[in-house]
Backbone as CSV, one residue per row, in Angstrom:
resi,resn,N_x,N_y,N_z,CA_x,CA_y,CA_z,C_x,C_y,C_z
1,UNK,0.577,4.944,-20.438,0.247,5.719,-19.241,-1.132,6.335,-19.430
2,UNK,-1.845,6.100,-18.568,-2.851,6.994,-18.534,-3.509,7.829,-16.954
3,UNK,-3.771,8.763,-16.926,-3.852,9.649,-16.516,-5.228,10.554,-16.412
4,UNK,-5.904,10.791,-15.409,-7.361,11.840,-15.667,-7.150,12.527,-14.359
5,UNK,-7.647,13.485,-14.734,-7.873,14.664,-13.758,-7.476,15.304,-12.378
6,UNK,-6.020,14.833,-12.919,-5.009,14.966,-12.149,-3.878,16.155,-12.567
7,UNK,-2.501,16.043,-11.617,-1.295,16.304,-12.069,-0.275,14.999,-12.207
8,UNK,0.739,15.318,-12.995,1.906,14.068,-12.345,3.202,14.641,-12.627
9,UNK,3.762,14.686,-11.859,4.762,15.446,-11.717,6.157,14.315,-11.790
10,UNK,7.061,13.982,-13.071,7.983,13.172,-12.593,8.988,13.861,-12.435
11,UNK,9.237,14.180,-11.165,10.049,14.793,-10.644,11.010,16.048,-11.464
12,UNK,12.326,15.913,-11.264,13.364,16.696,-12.313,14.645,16.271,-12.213
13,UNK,15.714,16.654,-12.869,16.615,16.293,-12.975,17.077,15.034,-12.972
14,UNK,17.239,14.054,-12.431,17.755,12.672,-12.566,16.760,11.856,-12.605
15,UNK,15.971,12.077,-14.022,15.015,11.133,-13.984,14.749,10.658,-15.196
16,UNK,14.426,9.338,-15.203,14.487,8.913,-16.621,13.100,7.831,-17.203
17,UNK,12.296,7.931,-18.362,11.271,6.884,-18.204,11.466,6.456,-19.791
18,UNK,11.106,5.265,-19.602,11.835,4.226,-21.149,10.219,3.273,-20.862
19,UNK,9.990,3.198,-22.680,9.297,1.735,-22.312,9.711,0.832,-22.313
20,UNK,9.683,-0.481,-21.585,9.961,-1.360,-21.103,8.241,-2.793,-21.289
21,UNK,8.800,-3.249,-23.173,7.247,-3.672,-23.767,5.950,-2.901,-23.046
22,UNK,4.790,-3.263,-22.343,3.964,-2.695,-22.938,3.798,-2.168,-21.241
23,UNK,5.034,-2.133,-20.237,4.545,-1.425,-19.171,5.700,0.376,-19.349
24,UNK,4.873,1.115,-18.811,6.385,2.022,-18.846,6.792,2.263,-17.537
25,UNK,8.210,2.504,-17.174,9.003,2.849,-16.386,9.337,4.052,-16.385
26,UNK,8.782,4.382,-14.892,9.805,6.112,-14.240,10.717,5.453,-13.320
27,UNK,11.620,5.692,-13.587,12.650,5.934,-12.460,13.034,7.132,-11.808
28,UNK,13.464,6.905,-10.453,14.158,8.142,-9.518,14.995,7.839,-8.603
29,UNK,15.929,8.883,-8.926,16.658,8.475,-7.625,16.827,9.499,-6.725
30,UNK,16.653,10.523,-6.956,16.383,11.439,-5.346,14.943,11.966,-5.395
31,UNK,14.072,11.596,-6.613,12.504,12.557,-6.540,11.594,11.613,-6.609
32,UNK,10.326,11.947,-6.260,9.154,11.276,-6.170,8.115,11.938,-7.425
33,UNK,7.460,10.834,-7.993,6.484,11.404,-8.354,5.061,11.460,-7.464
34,UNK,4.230,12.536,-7.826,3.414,13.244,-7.015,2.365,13.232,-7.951
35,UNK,1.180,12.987,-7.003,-0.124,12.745,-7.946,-1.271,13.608,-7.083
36,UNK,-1.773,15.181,-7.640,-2.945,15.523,-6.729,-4.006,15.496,-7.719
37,UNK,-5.035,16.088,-7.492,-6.321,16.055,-7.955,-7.071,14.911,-7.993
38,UNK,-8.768,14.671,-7.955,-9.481,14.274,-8.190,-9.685,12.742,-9.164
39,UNK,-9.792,11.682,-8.850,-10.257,10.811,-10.171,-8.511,10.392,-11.008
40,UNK,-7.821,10.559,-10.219,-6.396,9.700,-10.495,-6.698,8.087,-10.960
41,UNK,-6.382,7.799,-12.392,-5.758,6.250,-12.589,-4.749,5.990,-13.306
42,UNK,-4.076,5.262,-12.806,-3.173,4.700,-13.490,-3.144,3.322,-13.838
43,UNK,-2.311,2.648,-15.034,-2.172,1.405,-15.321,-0.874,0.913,-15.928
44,UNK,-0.350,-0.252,-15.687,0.864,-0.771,-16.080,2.023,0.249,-16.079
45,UNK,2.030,0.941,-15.253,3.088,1.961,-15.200,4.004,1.667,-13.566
46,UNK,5.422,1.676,-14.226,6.322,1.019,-13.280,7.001,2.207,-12.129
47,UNK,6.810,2.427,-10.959,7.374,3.760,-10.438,8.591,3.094,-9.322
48,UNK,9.833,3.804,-10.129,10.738,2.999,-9.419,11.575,4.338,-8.654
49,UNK,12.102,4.503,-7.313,13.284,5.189,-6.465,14.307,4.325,-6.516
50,UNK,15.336,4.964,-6.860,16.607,4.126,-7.166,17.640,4.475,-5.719
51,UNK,17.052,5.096,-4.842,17.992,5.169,-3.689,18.439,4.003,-2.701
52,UNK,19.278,3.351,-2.622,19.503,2.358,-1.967,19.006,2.572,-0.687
53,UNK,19.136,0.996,0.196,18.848,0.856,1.448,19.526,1.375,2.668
54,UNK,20.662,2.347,1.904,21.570,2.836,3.086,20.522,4.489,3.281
55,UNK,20.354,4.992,4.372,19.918,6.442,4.051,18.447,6.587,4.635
56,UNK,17.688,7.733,4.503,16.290,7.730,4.821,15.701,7.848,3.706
57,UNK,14.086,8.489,4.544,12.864,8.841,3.115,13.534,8.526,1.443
58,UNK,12.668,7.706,0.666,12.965,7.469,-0.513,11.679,7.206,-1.360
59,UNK,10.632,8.198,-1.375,9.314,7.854,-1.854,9.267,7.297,-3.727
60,UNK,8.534,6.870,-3.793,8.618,6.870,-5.338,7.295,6.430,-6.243
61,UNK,6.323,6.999,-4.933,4.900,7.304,-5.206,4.283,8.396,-4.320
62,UNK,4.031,9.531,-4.463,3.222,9.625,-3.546,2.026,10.104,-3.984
63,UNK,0.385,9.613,-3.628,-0.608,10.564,-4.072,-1.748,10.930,-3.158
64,UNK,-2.126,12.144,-3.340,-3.017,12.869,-2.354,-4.480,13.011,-3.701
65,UNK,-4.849,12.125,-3.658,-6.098,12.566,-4.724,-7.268,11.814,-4.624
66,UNK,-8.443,11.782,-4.558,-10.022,11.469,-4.234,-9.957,10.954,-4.934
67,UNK,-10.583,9.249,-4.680,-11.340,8.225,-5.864,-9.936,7.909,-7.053
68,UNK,-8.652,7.393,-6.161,-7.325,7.362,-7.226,-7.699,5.957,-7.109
69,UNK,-7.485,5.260,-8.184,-7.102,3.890,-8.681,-6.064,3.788,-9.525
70,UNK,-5.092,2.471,-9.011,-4.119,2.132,-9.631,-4.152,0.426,-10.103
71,UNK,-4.187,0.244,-10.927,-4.209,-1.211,-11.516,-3.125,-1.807,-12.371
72,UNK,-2.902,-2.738,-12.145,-1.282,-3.336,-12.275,-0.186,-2.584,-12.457
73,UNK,0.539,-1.724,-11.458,1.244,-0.936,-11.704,2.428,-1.945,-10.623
74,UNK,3.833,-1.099,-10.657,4.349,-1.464,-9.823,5.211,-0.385,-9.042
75,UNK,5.504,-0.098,-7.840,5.965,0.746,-6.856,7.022,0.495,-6.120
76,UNK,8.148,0.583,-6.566,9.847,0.085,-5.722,10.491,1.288,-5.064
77,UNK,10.831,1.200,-3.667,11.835,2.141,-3.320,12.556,1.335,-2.142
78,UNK,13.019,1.692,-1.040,13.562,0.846,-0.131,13.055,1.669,1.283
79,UNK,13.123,2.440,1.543,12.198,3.512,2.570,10.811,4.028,2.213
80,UNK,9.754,4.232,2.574,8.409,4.603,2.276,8.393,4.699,1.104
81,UNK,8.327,3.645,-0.181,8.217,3.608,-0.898,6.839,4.208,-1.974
82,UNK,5.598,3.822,-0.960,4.533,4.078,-1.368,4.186,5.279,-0.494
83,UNK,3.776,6.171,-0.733,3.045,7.866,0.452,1.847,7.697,0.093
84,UNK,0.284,6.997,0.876,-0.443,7.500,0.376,-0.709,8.385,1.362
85,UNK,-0.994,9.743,0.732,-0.764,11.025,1.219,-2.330,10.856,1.820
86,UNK,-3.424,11.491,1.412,-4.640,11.348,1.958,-5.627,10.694,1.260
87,UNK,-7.127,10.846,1.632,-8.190,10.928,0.767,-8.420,9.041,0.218
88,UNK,-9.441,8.922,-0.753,-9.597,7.712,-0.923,-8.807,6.587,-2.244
89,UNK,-8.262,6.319,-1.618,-7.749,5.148,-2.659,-7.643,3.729,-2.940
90,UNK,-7.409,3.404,-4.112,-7.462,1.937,-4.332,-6.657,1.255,-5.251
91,UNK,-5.608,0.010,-4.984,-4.334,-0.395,-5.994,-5.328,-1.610,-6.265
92,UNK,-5.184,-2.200,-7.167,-5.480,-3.454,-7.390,-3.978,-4.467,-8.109
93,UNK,-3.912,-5.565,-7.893,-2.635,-6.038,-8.848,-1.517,-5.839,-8.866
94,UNK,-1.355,-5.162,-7.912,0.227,-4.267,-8.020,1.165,-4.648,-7.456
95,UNK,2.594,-4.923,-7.665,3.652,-4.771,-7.056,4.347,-3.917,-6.274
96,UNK,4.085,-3.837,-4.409,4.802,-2.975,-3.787,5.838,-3.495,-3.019
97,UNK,7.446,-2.850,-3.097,8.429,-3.387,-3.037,8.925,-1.989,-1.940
98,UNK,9.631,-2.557,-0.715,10.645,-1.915,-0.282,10.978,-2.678,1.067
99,UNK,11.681,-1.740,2.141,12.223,-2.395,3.322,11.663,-1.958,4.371
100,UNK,11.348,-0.283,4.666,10.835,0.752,6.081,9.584,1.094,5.351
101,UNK,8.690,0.868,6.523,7.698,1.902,6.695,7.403,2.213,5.054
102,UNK,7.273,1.038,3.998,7.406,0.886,2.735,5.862,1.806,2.033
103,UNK,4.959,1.321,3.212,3.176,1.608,2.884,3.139,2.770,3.777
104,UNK,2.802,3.901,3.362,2.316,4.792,4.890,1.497,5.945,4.270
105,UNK,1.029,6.607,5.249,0.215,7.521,5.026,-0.905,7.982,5.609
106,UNK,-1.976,9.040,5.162,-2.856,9.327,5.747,-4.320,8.552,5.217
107,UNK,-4.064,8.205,4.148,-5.160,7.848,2.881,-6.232,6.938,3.764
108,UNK,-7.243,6.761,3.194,-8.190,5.548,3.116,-7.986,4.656,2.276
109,UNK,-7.441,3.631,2.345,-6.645,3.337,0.853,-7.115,1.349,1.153
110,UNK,-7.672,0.664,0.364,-7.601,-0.162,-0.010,-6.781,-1.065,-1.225
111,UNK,-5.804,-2.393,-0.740,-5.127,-2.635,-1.319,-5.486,-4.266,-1.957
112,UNK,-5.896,-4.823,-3.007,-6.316,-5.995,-3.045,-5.267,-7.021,-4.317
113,UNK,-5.637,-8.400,-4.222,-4.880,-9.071,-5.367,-3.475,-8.475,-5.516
114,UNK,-2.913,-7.880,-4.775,-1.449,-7.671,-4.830,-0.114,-7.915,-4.192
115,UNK,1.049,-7.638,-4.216,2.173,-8.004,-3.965,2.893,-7.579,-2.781
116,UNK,2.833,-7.375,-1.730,4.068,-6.842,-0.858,5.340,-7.217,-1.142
117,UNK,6.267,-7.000,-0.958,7.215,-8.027,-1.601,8.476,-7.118,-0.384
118,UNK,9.206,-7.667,-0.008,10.436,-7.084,1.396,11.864,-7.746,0.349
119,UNK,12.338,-6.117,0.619,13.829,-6.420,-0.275,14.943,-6.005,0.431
120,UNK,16.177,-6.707,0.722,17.127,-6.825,1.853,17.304,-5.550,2.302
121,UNK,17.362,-5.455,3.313,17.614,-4.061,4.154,18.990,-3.800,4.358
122,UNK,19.243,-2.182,5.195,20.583,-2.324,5.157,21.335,-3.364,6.197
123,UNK,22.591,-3.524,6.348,23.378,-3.521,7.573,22.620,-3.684,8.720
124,UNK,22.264,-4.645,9.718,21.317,-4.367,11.321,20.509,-3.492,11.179
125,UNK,19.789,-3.704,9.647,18.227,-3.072,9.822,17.308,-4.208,9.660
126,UNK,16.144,-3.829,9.727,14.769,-4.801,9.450,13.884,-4.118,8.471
127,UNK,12.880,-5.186,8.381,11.771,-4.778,7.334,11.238,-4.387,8.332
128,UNK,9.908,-3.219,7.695,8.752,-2.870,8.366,8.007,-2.268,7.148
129,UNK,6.810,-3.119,6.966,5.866,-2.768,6.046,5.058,-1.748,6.259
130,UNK,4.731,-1.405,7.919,3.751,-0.218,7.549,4.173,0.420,8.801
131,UNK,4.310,1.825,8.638,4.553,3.409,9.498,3.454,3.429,10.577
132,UNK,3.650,3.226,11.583,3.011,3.199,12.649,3.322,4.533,13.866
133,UNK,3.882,5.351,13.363,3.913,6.674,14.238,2.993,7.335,15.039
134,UNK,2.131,7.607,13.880,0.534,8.775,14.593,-0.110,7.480,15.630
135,UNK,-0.819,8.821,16.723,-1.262,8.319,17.581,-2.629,7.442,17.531
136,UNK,-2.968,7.332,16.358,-4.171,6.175,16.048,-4.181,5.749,14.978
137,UNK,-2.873,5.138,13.716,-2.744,4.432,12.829,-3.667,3.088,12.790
138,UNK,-3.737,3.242,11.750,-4.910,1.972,11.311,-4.414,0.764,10.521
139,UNK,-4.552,-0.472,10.635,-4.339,-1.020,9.595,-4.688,-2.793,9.772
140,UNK,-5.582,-3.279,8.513,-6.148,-4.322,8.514,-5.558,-4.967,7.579
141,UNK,-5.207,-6.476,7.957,-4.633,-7.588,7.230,-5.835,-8.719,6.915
142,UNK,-6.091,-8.968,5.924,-7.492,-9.668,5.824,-7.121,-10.396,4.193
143,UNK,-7.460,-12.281,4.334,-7.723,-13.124,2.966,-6.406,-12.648,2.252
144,UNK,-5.671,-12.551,3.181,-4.231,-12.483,2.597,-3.144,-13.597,2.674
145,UNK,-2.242,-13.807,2.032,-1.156,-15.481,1.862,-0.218,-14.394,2.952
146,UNK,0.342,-14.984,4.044,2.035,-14.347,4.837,2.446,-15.150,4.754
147,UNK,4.034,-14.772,3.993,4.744,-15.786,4.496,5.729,-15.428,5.631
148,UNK,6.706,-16.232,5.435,7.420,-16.659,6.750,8.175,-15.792,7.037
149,UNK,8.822,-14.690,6.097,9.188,-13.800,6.224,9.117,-12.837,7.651
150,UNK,7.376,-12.852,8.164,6.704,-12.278,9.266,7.317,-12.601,10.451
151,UNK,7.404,-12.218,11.383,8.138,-12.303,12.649,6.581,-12.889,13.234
152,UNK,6.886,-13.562,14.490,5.504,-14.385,15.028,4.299,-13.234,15.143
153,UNK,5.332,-12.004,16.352,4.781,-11.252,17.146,4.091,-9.928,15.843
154,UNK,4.435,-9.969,14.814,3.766,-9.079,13.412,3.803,-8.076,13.683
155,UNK,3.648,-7.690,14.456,3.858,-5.984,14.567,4.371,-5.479,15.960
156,UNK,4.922,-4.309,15.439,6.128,-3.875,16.218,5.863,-1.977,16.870
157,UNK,6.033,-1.945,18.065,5.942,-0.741,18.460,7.205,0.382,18.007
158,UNK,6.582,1.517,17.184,7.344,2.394,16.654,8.578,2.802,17.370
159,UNK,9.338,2.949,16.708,10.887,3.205,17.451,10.613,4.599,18.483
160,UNK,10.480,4.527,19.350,10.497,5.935,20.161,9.361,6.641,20.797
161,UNK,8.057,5.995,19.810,6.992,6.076,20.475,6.590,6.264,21.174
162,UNK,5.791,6.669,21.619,4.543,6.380,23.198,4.482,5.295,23.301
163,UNK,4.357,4.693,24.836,3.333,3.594,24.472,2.015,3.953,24.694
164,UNK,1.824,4.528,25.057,0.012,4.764,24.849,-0.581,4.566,23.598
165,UNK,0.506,4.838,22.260,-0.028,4.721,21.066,-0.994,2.676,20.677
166,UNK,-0.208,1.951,22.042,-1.245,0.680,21.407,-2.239,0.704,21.640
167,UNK,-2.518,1.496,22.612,-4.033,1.639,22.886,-4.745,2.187,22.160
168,UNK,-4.213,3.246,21.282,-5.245,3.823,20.678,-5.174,3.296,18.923
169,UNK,-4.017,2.577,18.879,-4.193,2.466,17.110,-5.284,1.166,17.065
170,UNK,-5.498,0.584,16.063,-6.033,-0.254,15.319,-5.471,-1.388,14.945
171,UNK,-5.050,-2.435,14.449,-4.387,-3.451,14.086,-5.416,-4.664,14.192
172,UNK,-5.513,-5.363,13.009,-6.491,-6.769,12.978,-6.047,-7.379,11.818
173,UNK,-6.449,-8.161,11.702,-6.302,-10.158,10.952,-7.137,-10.228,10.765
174,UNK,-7.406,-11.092,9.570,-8.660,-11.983,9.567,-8.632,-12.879,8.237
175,UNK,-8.791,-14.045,8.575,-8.257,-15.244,8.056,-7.675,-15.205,6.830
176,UNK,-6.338,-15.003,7.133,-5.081,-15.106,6.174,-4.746,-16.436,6.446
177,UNK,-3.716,-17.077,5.242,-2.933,-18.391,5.046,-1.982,-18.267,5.072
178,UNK,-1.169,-18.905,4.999,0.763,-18.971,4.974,1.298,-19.350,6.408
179,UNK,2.925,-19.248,5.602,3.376,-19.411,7.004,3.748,-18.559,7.857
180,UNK,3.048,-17.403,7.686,3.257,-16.561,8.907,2.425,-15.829,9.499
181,UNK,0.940,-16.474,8.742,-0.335,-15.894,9.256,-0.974,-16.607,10.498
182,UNK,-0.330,-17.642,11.254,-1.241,-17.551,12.274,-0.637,-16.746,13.295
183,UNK,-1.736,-16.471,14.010,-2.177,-15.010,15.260,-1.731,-15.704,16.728
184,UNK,-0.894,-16.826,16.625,-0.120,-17.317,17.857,0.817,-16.818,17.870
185,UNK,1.228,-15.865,19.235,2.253,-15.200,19.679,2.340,-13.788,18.922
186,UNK,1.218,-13.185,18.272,0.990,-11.797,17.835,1.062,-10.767,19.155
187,UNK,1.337,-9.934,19.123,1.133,-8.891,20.108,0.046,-9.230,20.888
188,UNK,0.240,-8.649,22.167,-0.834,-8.760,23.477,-1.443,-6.977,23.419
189,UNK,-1.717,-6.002,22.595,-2.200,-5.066,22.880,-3.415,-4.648,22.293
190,UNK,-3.851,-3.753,23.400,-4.835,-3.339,23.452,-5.911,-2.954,22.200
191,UNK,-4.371,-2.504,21.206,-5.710,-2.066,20.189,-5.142,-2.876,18.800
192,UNK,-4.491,-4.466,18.986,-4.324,-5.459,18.180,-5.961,-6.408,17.962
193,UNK,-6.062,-6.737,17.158,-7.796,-7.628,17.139,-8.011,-9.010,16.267
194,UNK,-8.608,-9.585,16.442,-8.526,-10.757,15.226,-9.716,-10.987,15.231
195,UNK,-10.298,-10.679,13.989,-11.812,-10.059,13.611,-12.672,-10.707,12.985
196,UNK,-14.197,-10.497,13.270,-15.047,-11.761,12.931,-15.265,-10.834,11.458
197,UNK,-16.029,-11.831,10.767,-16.881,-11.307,9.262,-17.362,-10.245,9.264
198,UNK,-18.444,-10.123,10.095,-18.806,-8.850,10.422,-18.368,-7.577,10.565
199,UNK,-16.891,-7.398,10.854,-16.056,-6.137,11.387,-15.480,-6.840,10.205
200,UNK,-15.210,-7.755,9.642,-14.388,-7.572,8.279,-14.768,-6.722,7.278
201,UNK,-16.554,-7.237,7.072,-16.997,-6.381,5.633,-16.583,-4.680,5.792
202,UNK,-16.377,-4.039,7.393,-16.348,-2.499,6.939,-15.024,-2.588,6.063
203,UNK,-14.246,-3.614,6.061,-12.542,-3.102,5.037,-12.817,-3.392,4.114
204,UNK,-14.165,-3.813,3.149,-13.730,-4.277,1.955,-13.830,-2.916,1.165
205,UNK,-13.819,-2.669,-0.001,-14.175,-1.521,-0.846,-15.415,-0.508,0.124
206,UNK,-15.967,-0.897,1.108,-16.778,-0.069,1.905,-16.219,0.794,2.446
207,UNK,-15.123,0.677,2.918,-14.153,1.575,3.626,-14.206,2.615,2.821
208,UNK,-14.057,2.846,1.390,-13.925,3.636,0.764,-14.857,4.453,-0.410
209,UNK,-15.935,3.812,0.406,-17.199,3.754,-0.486,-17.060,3.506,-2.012
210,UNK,-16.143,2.577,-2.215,-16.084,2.407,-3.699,-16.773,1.490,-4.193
211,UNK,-18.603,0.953,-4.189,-19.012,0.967,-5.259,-19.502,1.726,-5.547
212,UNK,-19.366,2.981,-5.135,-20.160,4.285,-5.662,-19.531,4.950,-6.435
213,UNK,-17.660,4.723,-7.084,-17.024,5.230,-7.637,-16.259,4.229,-8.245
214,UNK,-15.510,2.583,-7.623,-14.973,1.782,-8.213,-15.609,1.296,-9.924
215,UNK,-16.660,1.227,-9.916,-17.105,0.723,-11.199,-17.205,1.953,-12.425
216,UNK,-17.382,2.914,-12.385,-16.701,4.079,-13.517,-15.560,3.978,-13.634
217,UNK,-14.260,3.709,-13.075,-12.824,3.316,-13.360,-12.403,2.025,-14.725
218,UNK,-13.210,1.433,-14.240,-13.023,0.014,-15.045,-11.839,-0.767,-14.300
219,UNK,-11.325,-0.527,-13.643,-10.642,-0.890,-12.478,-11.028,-1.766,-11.827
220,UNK,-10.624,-4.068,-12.256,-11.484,-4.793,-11.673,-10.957,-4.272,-10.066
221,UNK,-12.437,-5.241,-9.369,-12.477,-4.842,-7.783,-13.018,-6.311,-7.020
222,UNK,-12.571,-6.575,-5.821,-13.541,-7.716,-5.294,-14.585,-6.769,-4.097
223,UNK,-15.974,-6.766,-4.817,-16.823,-6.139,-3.832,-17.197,-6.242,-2.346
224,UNK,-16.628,-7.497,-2.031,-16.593,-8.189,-0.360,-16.131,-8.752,-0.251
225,UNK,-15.917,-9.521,0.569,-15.267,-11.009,1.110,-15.026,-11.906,0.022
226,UNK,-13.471,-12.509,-0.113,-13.736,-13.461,-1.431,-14.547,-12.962,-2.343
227,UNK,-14.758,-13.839,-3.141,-15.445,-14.088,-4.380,-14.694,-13.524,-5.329
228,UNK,-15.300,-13.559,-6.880,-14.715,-13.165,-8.341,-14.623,-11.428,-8.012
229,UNK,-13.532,-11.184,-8.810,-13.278,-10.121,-9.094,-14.624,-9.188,-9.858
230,UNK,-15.108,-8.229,-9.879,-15.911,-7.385,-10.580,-15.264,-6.677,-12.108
231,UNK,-15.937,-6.471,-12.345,-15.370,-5.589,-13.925,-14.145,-5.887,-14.470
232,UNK,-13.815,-5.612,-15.925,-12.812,-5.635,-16.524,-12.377,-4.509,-16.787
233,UNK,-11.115,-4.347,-17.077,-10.170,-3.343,-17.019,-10.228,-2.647,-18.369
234,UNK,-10.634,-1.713,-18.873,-11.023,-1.505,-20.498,-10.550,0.345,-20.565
235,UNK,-9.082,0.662,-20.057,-8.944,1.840,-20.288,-8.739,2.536,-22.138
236,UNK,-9.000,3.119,-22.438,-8.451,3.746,-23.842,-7.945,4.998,-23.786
């Protein structure tokens, strides 16, 4: 585990962390761990919520901290698994696993080279990868594999919602593969997009101005569109 200039709070009471060879494991089953301050990284560290798919909220990340990087870690819960709470962040490599509203938050958060992964829901529920509530949620799918898993129409208006909210959120593509990335029969709204190069580069690490902070991490990164990864990973 490693850790800078932060807190980490693994929760209390029913919680347990074992190594597991050379990654370690927190587990939880009713608490989250919580990450504030400044310059957060982590590596090979496994953050698991053990609350099943029956029930609500089940975080088992959440972090509110400036310039956080996480590199090959992995993140399991079955409800909002991941909180990124605010501010700027970045996973690289990672395994994120759940069923609801698994990704959410306020963050600026870039996610690259990593895993979504949808794990059976309850009883006449569905997956939903990302929390679409607030009235101008954001969120870009870009040089990503979907598979089939995806429903045609990809995204879905929040249970209860406004509808005014399509107008004002955000939602875009841009040339993903698989079988569930093409943009035939995607939503017809207003603020859905399927985006040239140009409106791509603002999502790469720009979004988050991280080459002005990604390369002090050691935290590899892809600086734009495609290409090789940047830096090697050399924590001590």
């Amino acid at each position: 585990m490693t850790l800078f200039c932060g807190t980490f709070n693994l929760g209390d009471l029913k919680t347990d962390s074992n190594n597991t060879g050379s990654r370690l494991t927190v587990i939880f089953f009713n608490f989250l761990s919580e990450t504030t301050g400044n310059g957060f990284i982590a590596r090979d560290i496994e953050f698991q919520n053990m609350a099943g798919p029956q029930g609500a909220q089940a975080v088992a990340l959440a972090i509110a901290s400036d310039r956080a990087a996480l590199y090959s870690c992995s993140i399991s819960g079955y409800q909002d698994s991941l909180y990124a709470v605010s501010l700027r962040q970045f996973y690289c490599e990672c395994d994120i696993y759940g069923t609801i509203d698994f990704i959410f938050g306020n963050a600026a958060a870039v996610i690259q080279t990593s895993n979504l992964i949808l794990l059976q829901p309850a009883d006449g529920a569905y997956n939903l990868i990302l929390a679409n509530g607030r009235t101008d949620p954001g969120a870009v799918v870009m040089e990503s594999n979907i598979g089939d898993a995806i429903a045609p129409q990809g995204w879905i208006q929040w249970p209860g919602g406004s509808f005014s909210s399509i107008s004002t959120l955000y939602f875009s593509e841009y040339v993903n593969t698989g079988l569930g990335a093409s943009t035939y029969g995607r939503v017809n709204w207003p603020g859905f997009h399927n985006i040239e190069v140009i409106e791509a580069y603002k999502f790469t690490v720009d979004f988050i101005d991280g080459m002005g902070w990604l390369p002090d991490t050691g935290v590899p990164f892809l600086p734009g569109l495609g290409g090789p990864i940047a830096a090697d990973y050399s924590l001590n």
